[in-house]
Short mmCIF file of C-alpha atoms (C1' of nucleotides) in Angstrom, two decimals:
data_model
loop_
_atom_site.label_atom_id
_atom_site.label_comp_id
_atom_site.label_asym_id
_atom_site.label_seq_id
_atom_site.Cartn_x
_atom_site.Cartn_y
_atom_site.Cartn_z
CA MET A 1 104.90 99.28 103.55
CA GLU A 2 101.69 99.88 104.01
CA LEU A 3 99.02 97.34 103.88
CA GLU A 4 95.09 97.00 104.95
CA ALA A 5 93.11 94.10 106.14
CA TYR A 6 89.57 92.77 104.33
CA ILE A 7 88.51 89.88 106.85
CA GLY A 8 85.70 88.43 105.09
CA GLU A 9 82.24 88.27 103.51
CA ASP A 10 80.81 90.04 106.60
CA ASP A 11 83.24 93.24 105.87
CA HIS A 12 80.77 95.36 104.14
CA ALA A 13 84.14 97.21 102.67
CA SER A 14 85.32 93.84 100.98
CA HIS A 15 84.71 92.93 97.24
CA ALA A 16 83.80 89.50 99.09
CA ARG A 17 80.94 91.41 100.53
CA ALA A 18 78.65 90.24 97.40
CA GLY A 19 79.71 86.12 98.04
CA ARG A 20 81.98 84.21 95.76
CA THR A 21 81.62 85.49 92.27
CA ALA A 22 83.94 85.25 88.98
CA ARG A 23 86.21 88.35 90.28
CA THR A 24 85.80 87.49 94.34
CA ALA A 25 86.80 83.69 93.69
CA PRO A 26 90.46 83.96 94.51
CA MET A 27 89.43 85.54 97.81
CA PHE A 28 87.96 82.52 99.00
CA GLY A 29 90.48 79.97 97.75
CA PRO A 30 93.83 78.93 99.79
CA PRO A 31 95.62 81.27 101.13
CA GLY A 32 99.30 82.88 100.54
CA HIS A 33 97.88 83.07 96.87
CA ALA A 34 96.99 86.61 94.94
CA TYR A 35 94.32 87.95 94.25
CA VAL A 36 94.78 90.87 91.49
CA TYR A 37 91.63 92.86 90.07
CA LEU A 38 91.32 96.46 88.58
CA VAL A 39 90.39 99.08 90.09
CA TYR A 40 88.84 102.18 88.31
CA GLY A 41 89.17 101.12 84.97
CA MET A 42 93.01 101.85 85.00
CA TYR A 43 94.83 100.55 87.46
CA ASP A 44 95.82 96.98 89.13
CA CYS A 45 95.65 96.41 92.92
CA LEU A 46 97.38 93.18 94.57
CA ASN A 47 95.96 91.30 97.76
CA VAL A 48 97.32 88.60 99.53
CA VAL A 49 94.54 85.97 100.38
CA THR A 50 95.15 85.67 104.30
CA GLU A 51 92.60 82.27 105.43
CA PRO A 52 92.08 79.09 104.80
CA ASP A 53 89.79 77.90 102.01
CA GLY A 54 86.37 79.04 102.00
CA ARG A 55 86.89 81.74 104.07
CA ALA A 56 86.91 85.33 102.20
CA ALA A 57 90.09 87.51 104.05
CA ALA A 58 93.07 89.13 102.10
CA LEU A 59 95.39 91.63 102.74
CA LEU A 60 96.12 94.85 100.28
CA VAL A 61 99.39 95.89 99.49
CA ARG A 62 98.92 99.75 99.52
CA ALA A 63 103.04 100.28 99.28
CA VAL A 64 105.92 99.20 99.57
CA GLU A 65 109.59 100.68 100.00
CA PRO A 66 112.01 98.85 97.05
CA LEU A 67 114.88 97.97 98.45
CA GLU A 68 116.37 96.43 95.21
CA GLY A 69 116.03 96.71 91.61
CA ILE A 70 115.56 100.36 91.59
CA ASP A 71 116.27 100.82 88.04
CA GLU A 72 113.76 98.02 86.70
CA ILE A 73 111.33 99.26 89.14
CA ARG A 74 111.95 102.78 87.63
CA ASN A 75 111.38 101.56 83.99
CA ALA A 76 108.43 99.45 85.00
CA ARG A 77 107.07 103.03 85.90
CA ARG A 78 108.03 104.82 82.92
CA ALA A 79 107.06 102.39 80.70
CA ARG A 80 103.60 102.90 81.49
CA ALA A 81 103.78 106.88 81.57
CA ARG A 82 101.80 108.78 79.39
CA SER A 83 103.74 111.86 78.23
CA ASP A 84 106.93 113.20 78.98
CA ALA A 85 106.19 115.08 81.91
CA GLU A 86 105.63 111.94 83.88
CA ARG A 87 108.55 110.26 82.63
CA GLY A 88 110.15 113.68 84.00
CA ARG A 89 108.82 113.33 87.59
CA ILE A 90 109.14 109.39 87.69
CA ASP A 91 112.93 109.93 87.35
CA ALA A 92 113.14 112.90 89.86
CA LEU A 93 111.32 110.46 92.64
CA PRO A 94 113.38 109.41 95.57
CA ALA A 95 113.29 104.86 95.23
CA ALA A 96 110.98 105.07 98.49
CA ARG A 97 108.02 106.92 96.37
CA LEU A 98 108.19 104.35 93.35
CA ALA A 99 105.34 102.16 95.15
CA SER A 100 103.90 104.54 97.16
CA GLY A 101 100.26 103.55 96.12
CA PRO A 102 98.42 100.55 95.25
CA GLY A 103 98.21 100.78 91.99
CA LEU A 104 101.91 101.83 91.81
CA VAL A 105 102.69 98.98 93.58
CA CYS A 106 101.27 97.08 90.39
CA LEU A 107 102.96 99.30 88.03
CA ALA A 108 106.21 99.11 89.69
CA PHE A 109 106.45 94.91 89.80
CA SER A 110 104.86 94.65 87.21
CA VAL A 111 101.81 92.75 88.68
CA THR A 112 98.67 92.03 85.87
CA ARG A 113 95.89 90.21 86.47
CA ALA A 114 97.84 87.73 84.71
CA ASP A 115 98.94 87.10 87.95
CA ASN A 116 96.08 86.58 89.76
CA GLU A 117 95.78 83.82 91.85
CA ALA A 118 99.06 82.80 91.53
CA ASP A 119 100.63 80.99 94.51
CA LEU A 120 103.13 83.80 95.98
CA CYS A 121 104.82 80.75 98.62
CA ASP A 122 105.71 78.46 95.35
CA PRO A 123 109.45 79.27 94.49
CA GLY A 124 108.90 78.73 90.61
CA SER A 125 105.95 81.27 90.93
CA SER A 126 106.13 84.73 88.40
CA LEU A 127 104.82 86.37 91.77
CA ARG A 128 106.41 85.25 95.28
CA LEU A 129 106.37 86.43 98.55
CA GLU A 130 110.05 86.37 100.44
CA ARG A 131 111.33 86.41 104.08
CA SER A 132 112.65 89.95 104.76
CA ARG A 133 116.42 89.47 104.94
CA ALA A 134 117.91 90.73 108.48
CA GLY A 135 117.78 94.27 109.28
CA ASP A 136 114.54 94.87 106.76
CA SER A 137 111.75 93.82 109.13
CA ILE A 138 110.56 96.65 111.50
CA GLU A 139 109.69 96.17 115.28
CA GLY A 140 105.81 95.33 115.70
CA SER A 141 106.10 98.74 118.47
CA ARG A 142 106.54 100.95 115.50
CA ILE A 143 103.45 99.52 113.51
CA ALA A 144 101.01 102.07 113.11
CA VAL A 145 97.17 102.13 112.33
CA SER A 146 94.61 103.91 110.60
CA PRO A 147 90.78 103.44 109.21
CA ARG A 148 91.09 101.83 106.00
CA VAL A 149 90.73 104.07 102.55
CA GLY A 150 88.41 104.94 100.21
CA VAL A 151 86.04 102.48 101.92
CA ALA A 152 82.87 105.43 102.84
CA TYR A 153 80.40 103.38 100.92
CA ALA A 154 80.94 100.64 103.71
CA GLY A 155 78.76 102.32 106.34
CA GLU A 156 80.02 101.45 109.88
CA PRO A 157 81.71 99.88 111.64
CA TRP A 158 83.75 99.26 108.59
CA ILE A 159 84.75 103.09 107.83
CA SER A 160 85.93 103.32 111.09
CA ASN A 161 87.74 100.11 112.15
CA PRO A 162 91.78 100.64 111.83
CA TRP A 163 92.60 98.31 109.64
CA ARG A 164 95.44 99.53 107.92
CA PHE A 165 99.09 99.12 109.13
CA PHE A 166 102.16 101.06 107.85
CA ASP A 167 105.53 102.37 108.85
CA PRO A 168 104.87 106.00 109.89
CA ASP A 169 108.62 106.77 109.57
CA SER A 170 108.58 105.28 106.24
CA PRO A 171 108.17 107.67 102.61
CA ALA A 172 106.85 104.75 100.96
CA VAL A 173 103.28 105.67 102.17
CA SER A 174 100.17 106.24 99.87
CA GLY A 175 100.25 110.07 99.75
CA ARG A 176 96.88 111.53 100.01
CA SER A 177 96.45 108.94 102.70
CA ALA A 178 99.33 109.47 104.41
CA ALA A 179 98.51 113.82 104.99
CA THR A 180 94.53 112.27 106.48
CA VAL A 181 96.36 110.01 108.91
CA GLY A 182 97.22 113.46 110.60
CA ALA A 183 93.96 114.27 111.49
CA ALA A 184 92.36 111.35 112.10
CA PRO A 185 94.93 110.26 114.52
CA ALA A 186 96.74 106.80 113.93
CA THR A 187 97.77 104.37 116.73
CA ARG A 188 100.08 102.49 117.74
CA LEU A 189 100.02 98.86 117.99
"C1'" DG B 1 89.58 121.17 92.06
"C1'" DC B 2 88.39 116.63 88.19
"C1'" DA B 3 88.46 113.90 84.35
"C1'" DA B 4 90.31 109.29 82.37
"C1'" DG B 5 88.42 104.44 82.29
"C1'" DG B 6 86.46 99.27 81.99
"C1'" DA B 7 84.83 95.85 84.63
"C1'" DT B 8 81.39 94.45 88.01
"C1'" DA B 9 77.41 93.81 90.51
"C1'" DT B 10 72.92 95.49 90.55
"C1'" DC B 11 68.74 96.43 89.07
"C1'" DG B 12 65.45 95.93 85.60
"C1'" DG C 1 70.46 94.65 78.77
"C1'" DA C 2 71.85 99.11 81.02
"C1'" DT C 3 73.94 101.92 84.40
"C1'" DA C 4 76.00 103.56 88.84
"C1'" DT C 5 79.82 102.64 91.31
"C1'" DC C 6 84.35 101.44 92.30
"C1'" DC C 7 89.98 99.02 97.69
"C1'" DT C 8 93.29 105.69 92.49
"C1'" DT C 9 96.27 108.65 89.80
"C1'" DG C 10 97.85 112.66 87.65
"C1'" DC C 11 97.31 116.64 85.68
"C1'" DA C 12 94.56 121.18 85.13
#
DNA sequence: GCAAGGATATCG
DNA sequence: GATATCCTTGCA
């Protein structure tokens, strides 16, 4: 599991920095809803709105470790593959690497902008957050933190703020960023 | 290393 | 209305 916090309009790394726009409106909406956006023209990214109406904060879901429905997830990844070579690599991936990136999370769970603003707490919603089963949770003392990924444009202190949270022992964290963490020491909470 | 890819915010 | 930029990924 890997998450990044974007804390409000003052956060220069957040989409909300431009204020409320058509795209970022969900971030200003009620908590517990989804904010899904297109990045780099081809990948969707899933966020969970965290603050009450009017305050634009959200958690970006950068990676998760699938525990169930591995075949479904693998098929979802295969369906979007652009070549046989890519399908082969997907088949060879361990389950823990099937959603190890913000774009991959959405590919794995078929999250699209159609899920934008979905109520993640409504049992009838197509996309939901559910309480983890006993044994699936991680102790707070084992959660590592580091600066956020891909926010160099934001300037300080937004670049260096340690607002990326992840399980340092899990293979299910985004690849390139996992490598950089070793160099720029990730501290533990 | 770098291209692909399209929406968005910003500038004119 | 044009364009620089982007909370990325997979392949050369």
